[in-house]
Structures are given as C-alpha cells and as structure tokens.
C-alpha cells in the first residue's frame, strides 16, 4: 500500500513533469453543462423525449468542439436547412464540415 501521509514524492513528480496540471479546472468547466442540465433532463421520461432533447444538445456541443459560435451556427443552419434536397447536402451542413467563414452573418 502506498504511503499517503508523505506527499513529497507526488509533489516532486508534479514539479518534474510540465504536462501535469496543478488543478482540474479544465475538467470541471468541461462537465459543467452536463451538471447544469441534470435537472432539466429529469423530465425526459420517455425514449422519444430523450432523443428529441439529445439531438439539438449534441449539435450545439459538436459546434463548440469545431470552434464555431453555436448561436451563429444555429441561425445559419435554420436558413440553409430548407434548401438541402439530398443527404449529401445535409451532411455538408454539419459543423465538422464547416468553418467560421461559411456561417458568417451577411
């Protein structure tokens, strides 16, 4: 069993490896939206309701990962979506296939 009373070996390991973070703030910020939405998800008591709420949430989170502004993307997608006539056109509208220049407000 490790000696948990002596923090010195772990402190030395932290100081010698510059890749180690001193805190977990980045992780805390990443999971905050899930924790904030937890009470809202209590009302998703059916499979259809859960899928209906998961789709837009997933789209917004994908937009963030792709470094696009979610509100700007949603405004753009709601104007472009009716123009899509085939599955390839729909795929072209997904956040991973776009850049910020594509969704720039005219």
PDB file of C-alpha atoms in Angstrom:
ATOM      1  CA  UNK A   1       0.000   0.000   0.000  1.00  0.00           C
ATOM      2  CA  UNK A   2       1.203   3.494  -0.822  1.00  0.00           C
ATOM      3  CA  UNK A   3       2.194   5.837   1.907  1.00  0.00           C
ATOM      4  CA  UNK A   4      -0.454   8.561   1.591  1.00  0.00           C
ATOM      5  CA  UNK A   5       0.983  10.529   4.502  1.00  0.00           C
ATOM      6  CA  UNK A   6       4.045  11.684   2.604  1.00  0.00           C
ATOM      7  CA  UNK A   7       3.039  13.957  -0.325  1.00  0.00           C
ATOM      8  CA  UNK A   8       6.642  14.800  -1.184  1.00  0.00           C
ATOM      9  CA  UNK A   9       7.182  12.092  -3.884  1.00  0.00           C
ATOM     10  CA  UNK A  10       3.996  13.193  -5.679  1.00  0.00           C
ATOM     11  CA  UNK A  11       4.984  16.858  -5.411  1.00  0.00           C
ATOM     12  CA  UNK A  12       8.408  16.122  -6.896  1.00  0.00           C
ATOM     13  CA  UNK A  13       6.755  14.154  -9.716  1.00  0.00           C
ATOM     14  CA  UNK A  14       4.443  17.082 -10.432  1.00  0.00           C
ATOM     15  CA  UNK A  15       7.316  19.584 -10.492  1.00  0.00           C
ATOM     16  CA  UNK A  16       9.385  17.438 -12.842  1.00  0.00           C
ATOM     17  CA  UNK A  17       6.613  16.869 -15.411  1.00  0.00           C
ATOM     18  CA  UNK A  18       5.427  20.103 -17.003  1.00  0.00           C
ATOM     19  CA  UNK A  19       2.454  18.334 -18.646  1.00  0.00           C
ATOM     20  CA  UNK A  20       0.693  17.806 -15.311  1.00  0.00           C
ATOM     21  CA  UNK A  21      -1.931  20.374 -14.350  1.00  0.00           C
ATOM     22  CA  UNK A  22      -1.962  21.762 -10.830  1.00  0.00           C
ATOM     23  CA  UNK A  23      -5.758  21.561 -10.668  1.00  0.00           C
ATOM     24  CA  UNK A  24      -8.711  20.050 -12.512  1.00  0.00           C
ATOM     25  CA  UNK A  25     -10.414  23.317 -13.534  1.00  0.00           C
ATOM     26  CA  UNK A  26     -10.415  22.395 -17.230  1.00  0.00           C
ATOM     27  CA  UNK A  27     -12.233  19.161 -16.447  1.00  0.00           C
ATOM     28  CA  UNK A  28     -14.683  20.974 -14.159  1.00  0.00           C
ATOM     29  CA  UNK A  29     -15.505  23.506 -16.904  1.00  0.00           C
ATOM     30  CA  UNK A  30     -15.993  20.726 -19.457  1.00  0.00           C
ATOM     31  CA  UNK A  31     -18.596  18.884 -17.374  1.00  0.00           C
ATOM     32  CA  UNK A  32     -20.423  21.969 -16.061  1.00  0.00           C
ATOM     33  CA  UNK A  33     -23.051  21.995 -18.877  1.00  0.00           C
ATOM     34  CA  UNK A  34     -23.979  18.411 -18.050  1.00  0.00           C
ATOM     35  CA  UNK A  35     -24.308  19.171 -14.356  1.00  0.00           C
ATOM     36  CA  UNK A  36     -26.383  22.298 -15.044  1.00  0.00           C
ATOM     37  CA  UNK A  37     -28.723  20.377 -17.353  1.00  0.00           C
ATOM     38  CA  UNK A  38     -29.241  17.486 -14.960  1.00  0.00           C
ATOM     39  CA  UNK A  39     -32.483  18.869 -13.507  1.00  0.00           C
ATOM     40  CA  UNK A  40     -33.826  19.614 -16.982  1.00  0.00           C
ATOM     41  CA  UNK A  41     -33.233  16.023 -18.016  1.00  0.00           C
ATOM     42  CA  UNK A  42     -35.449  14.720 -15.234  1.00  0.00           C
ATOM     43  CA  UNK A  43     -38.405  15.480 -17.491  1.00  0.00           C
ATOM     44  CA  UNK A  44     -37.086  13.278 -20.302  1.00  0.00           C
ATOM     45  CA  UNK A  45     -39.030  10.306 -19.034  1.00  0.00           C
ATOM     46  CA  UNK A  46     -39.580   8.669 -22.430  1.00  0.00           C
ATOM     47  CA  UNK A  47     -37.173   7.429 -25.065  1.00  0.00           C
ATOM     48  CA  UNK A  48     -38.660   9.797 -27.653  1.00  0.00           C
ATOM     49  CA  UNK A  49     -38.337  12.755 -25.288  1.00  0.00           C
ATOM     50  CA  UNK A  50     -34.744  11.890 -24.500  1.00  0.00           C
ATOM     51  CA  UNK A  51     -33.798  11.558 -28.167  1.00  0.00           C
ATOM     52  CA  UNK A  52     -35.597  14.789 -29.011  1.00  0.00           C
ATOM     53  CA  UNK A  53     -33.615  16.728 -26.434  1.00  0.00           C
ATOM     54  CA  UNK A  54     -30.319  14.943 -27.120  1.00  0.00           C
ATOM     55  CA  UNK A  55     -30.233  15.814 -30.830  1.00  0.00           C
ATOM     56  CA  UNK A  56     -30.038  19.621 -30.533  1.00  0.00           C
ATOM     57  CA  UNK A  57     -27.775  19.370 -27.478  1.00  0.00           C
ATOM     58  CA  UNK A  58     -25.396  17.138 -29.420  1.00  0.00           C
ATOM     59  CA  UNK A  59     -25.447  19.543 -32.357  1.00  0.00           C
ATOM     60  CA  UNK A  60     -24.559  22.509 -30.137  1.00  0.00           C
ATOM     61  CA  UNK A  61     -21.744  20.621 -28.391  1.00  0.00           C
ATOM     62  CA  UNK A  62     -20.334  19.494 -31.752  1.00  0.00           C
ATOM     63  CA  UNK A  63     -20.434  23.118 -32.891  1.00  0.00           C
ATOM     64  CA  UNK A  64     -18.351  24.110 -29.852  1.00  0.00           C
ATOM     65  CA  UNK A  65     -15.811  21.343 -30.494  1.00  0.00           C
ATOM     66  CA  UNK A  66     -15.485  22.547 -34.101  1.00  0.00           C
ATOM     67  CA  UNK A  67     -14.713  26.042 -32.746  1.00  0.00           C
ATOM     68  CA  UNK A  68     -17.829  27.619 -34.237  1.00  0.00           C
ATOM     69  CA  UNK A  69     -20.096  30.068 -32.417  1.00  0.00           C
ATOM     70  CA  UNK A  70     -23.203  27.992 -31.557  1.00  0.00           C
ATOM     71  CA  UNK A  71     -25.774  30.795 -31.824  1.00  0.00           C
ATOM     72  CA  UNK A  72     -24.385  31.961 -35.157  1.00  0.00           C
ATOM     73  CA  UNK A  73     -24.348  28.369 -36.439  1.00  0.00           C
ATOM     74  CA  UNK A  74     -27.963  27.762 -35.388  1.00  0.00           C
ATOM     75  CA  UNK A  75     -29.123  30.966 -37.092  1.00  0.00           C
ATOM     76  CA  UNK A  76     -27.271  29.951 -40.252  1.00  0.00           C
ATOM     77  CA  UNK A  77     -28.454  26.322 -40.218  1.00  0.00           C
ATOM     78  CA  UNK A  78     -32.128  27.283 -39.897  1.00  0.00           C
ATOM     79  CA  UNK A  79     -31.845  29.365 -43.074  1.00  0.00           C
ATOM     80  CA  UNK A  80     -29.840  26.755 -45.018  1.00  0.00           C
ATOM     81  CA  UNK A  81     -31.635  23.593 -43.902  1.00  0.00           C
ATOM     82  CA  UNK A  82     -34.759  24.104 -46.054  1.00  0.00           C
ATOM     83  CA  UNK A  83     -32.537  24.386 -49.150  1.00  0.00           C
ATOM     84  CA  UNK A  84     -30.991  20.922 -48.652  1.00  0.00           C
ATOM     85  CA  UNK A  85     -32.557  18.405 -51.050  1.00  0.00           C
ATOM     86  CA  UNK A  86     -30.410  15.281 -50.535  1.00  0.00           C
ATOM     87  CA  UNK A  87     -28.418  13.531 -47.824  1.00  0.00           C
ATOM     88  CA  UNK A  88     -25.118  14.875 -49.191  1.00  0.00           C
ATOM     89  CA  UNK A  89     -26.449  18.422 -48.856  1.00  0.00           C
ATOM     90  CA  UNK A  90     -27.466  17.680 -45.270  1.00  0.00           C
ATOM     91  CA  UNK A  91     -24.020  16.258 -44.477  1.00  0.00           C
ATOM     92  CA  UNK A  92     -22.439  19.431 -45.831  1.00  0.00           C
ATOM     93  CA  UNK A  93     -24.353  21.433 -43.203  1.00  0.00           C
ATOM     94  CA  UNK A  94     -22.888  19.564 -40.221  1.00  0.00           C
ATOM     95  CA  UNK A  95     -20.497  21.593 -38.035  1.00  0.00           C
ATOM     96  CA  UNK A  96     -17.476  19.385 -38.753  1.00  0.00           C
ATOM     97  CA  UNK A  97     -17.784  20.214 -42.456  1.00  0.00           C
ATOM     98  CA  UNK A  98     -17.824  23.999 -41.977  1.00  0.00           C
ATOM     99  CA  UNK A  99     -15.598  26.871 -40.987  1.00  0.00           C
ATOM    100  CA  UNK A 100     -16.436  30.185 -39.364  1.00  0.00           C
ATOM    101  CA  UNK A 101     -16.338  31.834 -42.798  1.00  0.00           C
ATOM    102  CA  UNK A 102     -19.141  29.548 -44.028  1.00  0.00           C
ATOM    103  CA  UNK A 103     -21.545  30.690 -41.352  1.00  0.00           C
ATOM    104  CA  UNK A 104     -20.563  34.370 -41.260  1.00  0.00           C
ATOM    105  CA  UNK A 105     -23.568  36.659 -40.966  1.00  0.00           C
ATOM    106  CA  UNK A 106     -24.228  38.547 -44.172  1.00  0.00           C
TER     107      UNK A 106
END
